[in-house]
Coordinates of C-alpha atoms and ligand atoms in Angstrom, one line a residue:
M21 CA 28.3 24.9 -58.8
N22 CA 29.5 22.9 -55.8
K23 CA 26.9 20.2 -55.3
D24 CA 27.5 20.0 -51.6
L25 CA 26.2 23.5 -51.0
V26 CA 23.0 23.9 -48.9
I27 CA 20.6 26.1 -50.8
P28 CA 18.4 28.2 -48.6
K29 CA 14.8 27.4 -49.1
H30 CA 13.5 30.9 -48.8
I31 CA 15.7 33.9 -49.7
G32 CA 14.8 37.5 -49.4
I33 CA 16.6 40.3 -51.3
I34 CA 16.4 43.9 -50.4
V35 CA 17.1 45.5 -53.8
D36 CA 19.2 48.6 -53.1
G37 CA 21.7 50.8 -54.8
N38 CA 20.2 51.4 -58.2
G39 CA 20.3 55.1 -57.8
R40 CA 24.0 55.2 -56.7
W41 CA 25.0 52.8 -59.4
A42 CA 23.5 55.2 -62.0
Q43 CA 24.9 58.3 -60.3
E44 CA 28.4 56.9 -60.4
R45 CA 28.0 56.4 -64.2
G46 CA 26.5 59.9 -64.8
L47 CA 23.2 58.2 -65.7
S48 CA 19.7 59.0 -64.5
R49 CA 18.0 57.2 -61.6
S50 CA 15.6 55.6 -64.1
D51 CA 18.6 54.1 -65.9
G52 CA 19.7 52.6 -62.6
H53 CA 16.2 51.1 -62.0
K54 CA 16.2 49.7 -65.5
A55 CA 19.6 48.1 -64.9
G56 CA 18.2 46.7 -61.6
F57 CA 15.1 45.4 -63.3
D58 CA 17.2 43.5 -65.9
R59 CA 19.4 42.1 -63.1
L60 CA 16.4 41.1 -61.1
K61 CA 15.1 38.9 -63.8
E62 CA 18.4 37.2 -64.3
I63 CA 18.7 36.5 -60.6
C64 CA 15.1 35.1 -60.4
L65 CA 15.8 32.6 -63.2
Y66 CA 19.2 31.7 -61.7
A67 CA 17.8 31.2 -58.2
Q68 CA 15.3 28.7 -59.6
E69 CA 18.1 27.0 -61.5
V70 CA 20.2 26.4 -58.3
G71 CA 17.2 25.1 -56.4
V72 CA 15.8 28.0 -54.4
S73 CA 12.1 27.3 -53.6
Y74 CA 10.9 30.8 -52.5
L75 CA 12.4 34.2 -53.4
S76 CA 11.0 37.4 -51.8
L77 CA 12.0 40.6 -53.5
Y78 CA 11.7 44.0 -51.8
V79 CA 11.2 46.2 -54.9
F80 CA 9.0 49.1 -53.6
S81 CA 8.3 50.0 -50.0
T82 CA 5.2 52.0 -48.9
E83 CA 7.7 54.8 -48.1
N84 CA 9.0 54.8 -51.7
F85 CA 5.9 56.8 -52.7
K86 CA 7.6 59.8 -51.1
R87 CA 10.2 59.9 -53.9
D88 CA 10.0 62.3 -56.8
K89 CA 6.9 61.8 -59.0
K90 CA 9.1 61.2 -62.0
E91 CA 11.0 58.3 -60.3
V92 CA 7.8 56.7 -58.9
D93 CA 6.1 57.0 -62.4
Y94 CA 9.1 55.3 -64.0
L95 CA 9.1 52.4 -61.4
M96 CA 5.3 52.0 -62.0
K97 CA 6.1 51.7 -65.7
L98 CA 8.6 49.0 -65.0
F99 CA 6.0 47.0 -63.0
V100 CA 3.7 47.1 -66.0
L101 CA 6.6 46.1 -68.3
L102 CA 7.2 43.1 -66.0
Y103 CA 3.9 41.7 -67.3
K104 CA 4.2 42.9 -70.9
S105 CA 7.7 41.9 -71.7
E106 CA 9.3 39.6 -69.1
F107 CA 6.6 37.5 -67.6
K108 CA 6.5 35.0 -70.4
D109 CA 10.0 33.8 -69.4
F110 CA 8.8 33.2 -65.9
M111 CA 5.9 31.2 -67.3
K112 CA 8.3 29.1 -69.5
K113 CA 10.2 28.3 -66.3
N114 CA 7.0 27.3 -64.4
I115 CA 7.6 30.1 -61.8
K116 CA 4.6 31.1 -59.7
V117 CA 4.5 34.9 -58.9
V118 CA 2.7 36.4 -55.9
F119 CA 2.7 39.9 -54.4
S120 CA 2.9 41.2 -50.9
G121 CA 1.7 44.7 -50.0
R122 CA -1.3 47.0 -50.0
R123 CA -3.1 47.7 -53.3
E124 CA -3.9 51.3 -52.4
P125 CA -2.6 53.7 -53.9
L126 CA -1.1 51.7 -56.7
P127 CA -2.2 52.9 -60.2
K128 CA -4.8 50.8 -62.0
D129 CA -2.5 49.6 -64.8
V130 CA -0.1 48.2 -62.2
L131 CA -2.9 46.4 -60.4
T132 CA -4.2 45.0 -63.6
S133 CA -0.7 43.7 -64.5
M134 CA -0.3 42.2 -61.0
D135 CA -3.7 40.5 -61.2
K136 CA -2.9 39.0 -64.6
I137 CA 0.5 37.7 -63.4
V138 CA -1.0 36.1 -60.3
E139 CA -3.9 34.5 -62.3
E140 CA -1.8 33.2 -65.1
S141 CA 0.9 31.7 -62.9
K142 CA -1.2 30.4 -60.1
N143 CA -1.0 26.8 -61.1
N144 CA 2.8 26.9 -61.7
T145 CA 4.7 24.4 -59.6
G146 CA 8.3 25.8 -59.8
M147 CA 9.9 28.4 -57.6
V148 CA 7.6 31.0 -55.9
V149 CA 8.6 34.6 -56.5
N150 CA 7.1 37.0 -54.0
F151 CA 7.3 40.6 -55.1
C152 CA 7.0 43.0 -52.1
L153 CA 5.5 46.0 -53.8
N154 CA 4.0 48.9 -51.9
Y155 CA 5.1 46.7 -48.9
G156 CA 6.0 47.5 -45.3
A157 CA 6.3 44.9 -42.6
K158 CA 4.7 46.9 -39.9
T159 CA 1.7 47.6 -42.2
E160 CA 1.6 43.9 -42.9
I161 CA 1.4 43.1 -39.2
L162 CA -1.3 45.7 -38.7
D163 CA -3.3 44.3 -41.7
M164 CA -2.8 40.8 -40.3
T165 CA -4.1 41.9 -36.9
K166 CA -7.2 43.5 -38.4
R167 CA -8.0 40.4 -40.5
I168 CA -7.8 38.2 -37.5
C169 CA -10.0 40.5 -35.5
L170 CA -12.6 40.4 -38.3
D171 CA -12.5 36.6 -38.3
V172 CA -13.1 36.7 -34.6
L173 CA -16.0 39.2 -34.9
D174 CA -17.5 37.1 -37.8
G175 CA -17.4 34.0 -35.5
K176 CA -15.0 32.2 -37.8
L177 CA -12.3 32.1 -35.2
K178 CA -12.1 31.8 -31.4
I179 CA -9.5 33.8 -29.6
E180 CA -8.3 30.7 -27.7
D181 CA -7.7 29.0 -31.1
I182 CA -5.3 31.7 -32.4
T183 CA -1.8 30.1 -32.9
F184 CA 1.3 31.0 -34.9
D185 CA -0.4 29.1 -37.8
T186 CA -3.3 31.6 -37.6
L187 CA -0.8 34.5 -37.9
D188 CA 0.9 32.9 -40.9
E189 CA -2.5 32.4 -42.6
H190 CA -3.4 36.1 -42.2
L191 CA -0.2 37.6 -43.5
Y192 CA -0.2 38.8 -47.1
Q193 CA 1.3 35.4 -48.2
N194 CA 1.7 32.2 -46.2
L195 CA 5.3 31.3 -47.1
P196 CA 7.9 29.4 -45.1
P197 CA 10.1 31.6 -42.9
L198 CA 13.1 33.4 -44.5
D199 CA 16.3 31.5 -44.2
F200 CA 18.6 34.2 -45.7
V201 CA 18.2 37.9 -46.3
I202 CA 20.5 39.7 -48.7
R203 CA 20.7 43.5 -48.9
T204 CA 22.9 44.9 -51.6
S205 CA 24.8 48.2 -51.6
G206 CA 26.4 47.9 -48.1
E207 CA 23.6 49.4 -46.1
L208 CA 23.1 47.5 -42.8
R209 CA 19.4 47.9 -42.3
L210 CA 16.2 45.8 -42.7
S211 CA 14.1 48.9 -43.6
N212 CA 10.8 47.3 -42.7
F213 CA 11.3 44.2 -44.8
M214 CA 9.5 41.0 -43.6
L215 CA 10.3 41.6 -39.9
Y216 CA 8.2 38.7 -38.7
Q217 CA 9.3 36.2 -41.4
A218 CA 13.0 37.1 -40.9
S219 CA 13.0 36.1 -37.2
Y220 CA 15.7 33.4 -37.6
A221 CA 17.1 34.4 -41.0
E222 CA 20.8 34.8 -41.6
F223 CA 21.8 38.2 -43.0
Y224 CA 24.3 39.2 -45.7
F225 CA 25.2 42.7 -46.8
P226 CA 27.4 42.6 -50.0
K227 CA 28.8 46.0 -50.9
V228 CA 27.9 45.9 -54.6
Y229 CA 25.0 47.9 -55.9
F230 CA 22.1 45.8 -57.1
P231 CA 22.7 46.2 -60.8
D232 CA 26.2 44.7 -60.1
F233 CA 24.7 41.7 -58.2
T234 CA 25.6 39.2 -60.8
K235 CA 25.1 35.4 -60.7
N236 CA 28.7 35.2 -59.4
E237 CA 27.7 37.5 -56.5
F238 CA 24.6 35.5 -55.8
M239 CA 26.8 32.3 -55.6
K240 CA 29.2 34.1 -53.2
A241 CA 26.1 34.8 -51.0
I242 CA 25.2 31.1 -51.0
V243 CA 28.7 30.2 -50.1
E244 CA 28.5 32.7 -47.2
F245 CA 25.2 31.2 -46.0
N246 CA 26.9 27.8 -45.9
K247 CA 29.5 29.2 -43.4
R248 CA 26.8 30.1 -40.9
N249 CA 26.0 28.0 -37.9
R250 CA 22.2 28.2 -37.5
R251 CA 21.1 27.4 -34.0
F252 CA 17.5 28.8 -33.9
G253 CA 18.0 29.8 -30.2
G254 CA 19.4 26.4 -29.2
N255 CA 23.0 25.7 -28.4
Q256 CA 23.9 22.8 -30.8
S257 CA 26.9 23.7 -33.0
Ligands
FPP308 C1 16.5 50.7 -54.4 O1 17.5 51.4 -55.0 C2 15.6 50.2 -55.4 C3 14.3 50.5 -55.6 C4 13.6 51.4 -54.7 C5 13.5 50.0 -56.7 C6 13.8 48.6 -57.1 C7 13.2 48.3 -58.4 C8 13.7 47.6 -59.4 C9 14.8 46.7 -59.3 C10 13.0 47.6 -60.7 C11 11.6 47.2 -60.7 C12 11.3 45.8 -60.4 C13 10.3 45.1 -60.9 C14 9.9 43.9 -60.3 C15 9.5 45.6 -62.0 P1 17.6 53.0 -54.6 O2 16.9 53.7 -55.7 O3 17.1 53.2 -53.3 O4 19.2 53.2 -54.7 P2 20.0 54.3 -53.9 O5 19.9 53.9 -52.5 O6 21.4 54.1 -54.4 O7 19.4 55.6 -54.3

């Protein structure tokens, strides 16, 4: 790796294209998700190796519950498998795992796996992986607003004291803003992913389907990020 490359502190990945990857190979959608799952783990470990501090992964949107029951059930099985078979490698690498999204209507075994992962990794000091699971940004903003209102009603917070820090503290996770958002498969949409946190992020849309998003593709993305001129609304070049 080129040592002069700037590594984005917080990267978001919209995992997309598992289904098309499978279809092109005459495989089932579940096979595509399994290939995506394996790739996701590889990318998590690699991101930590190259020095990423926060990695947010959009793996299941609130809208994904509208898919066929068979597909949803398979994805839920993978979320349980994450704890049962893969999580030990995250622990070995000192990775802290958190989740963003609503708990309802996730099945009990998924919630149990998520809780165990969070509890067991909470004191890890390496990269933070934020799985956006049953996540939607508009729902997050709605939930944040309700939490702030409750704090005001409970007398814990005065309206005049509400700042951007207050908003951050009431989101699902209080993470630094996204620097770089990658969406695989060539679709040019945010699809309700971390709208607030992505305010000044750079965007990158590689054409490859997620199961083909190799370490090499990840490095290509970092090289692309280094070509961008981030001005944050100012005019310095
Ligand atoms: C989008 O591809 C992918 C998903 C909706 C699921 C992503 C899930 C995984 C990578 C596996 C599970 C991960 C964990 C953390 C256990 P798509 O199905 O929308 O693809 P398509 O647009 O080609 O149909």
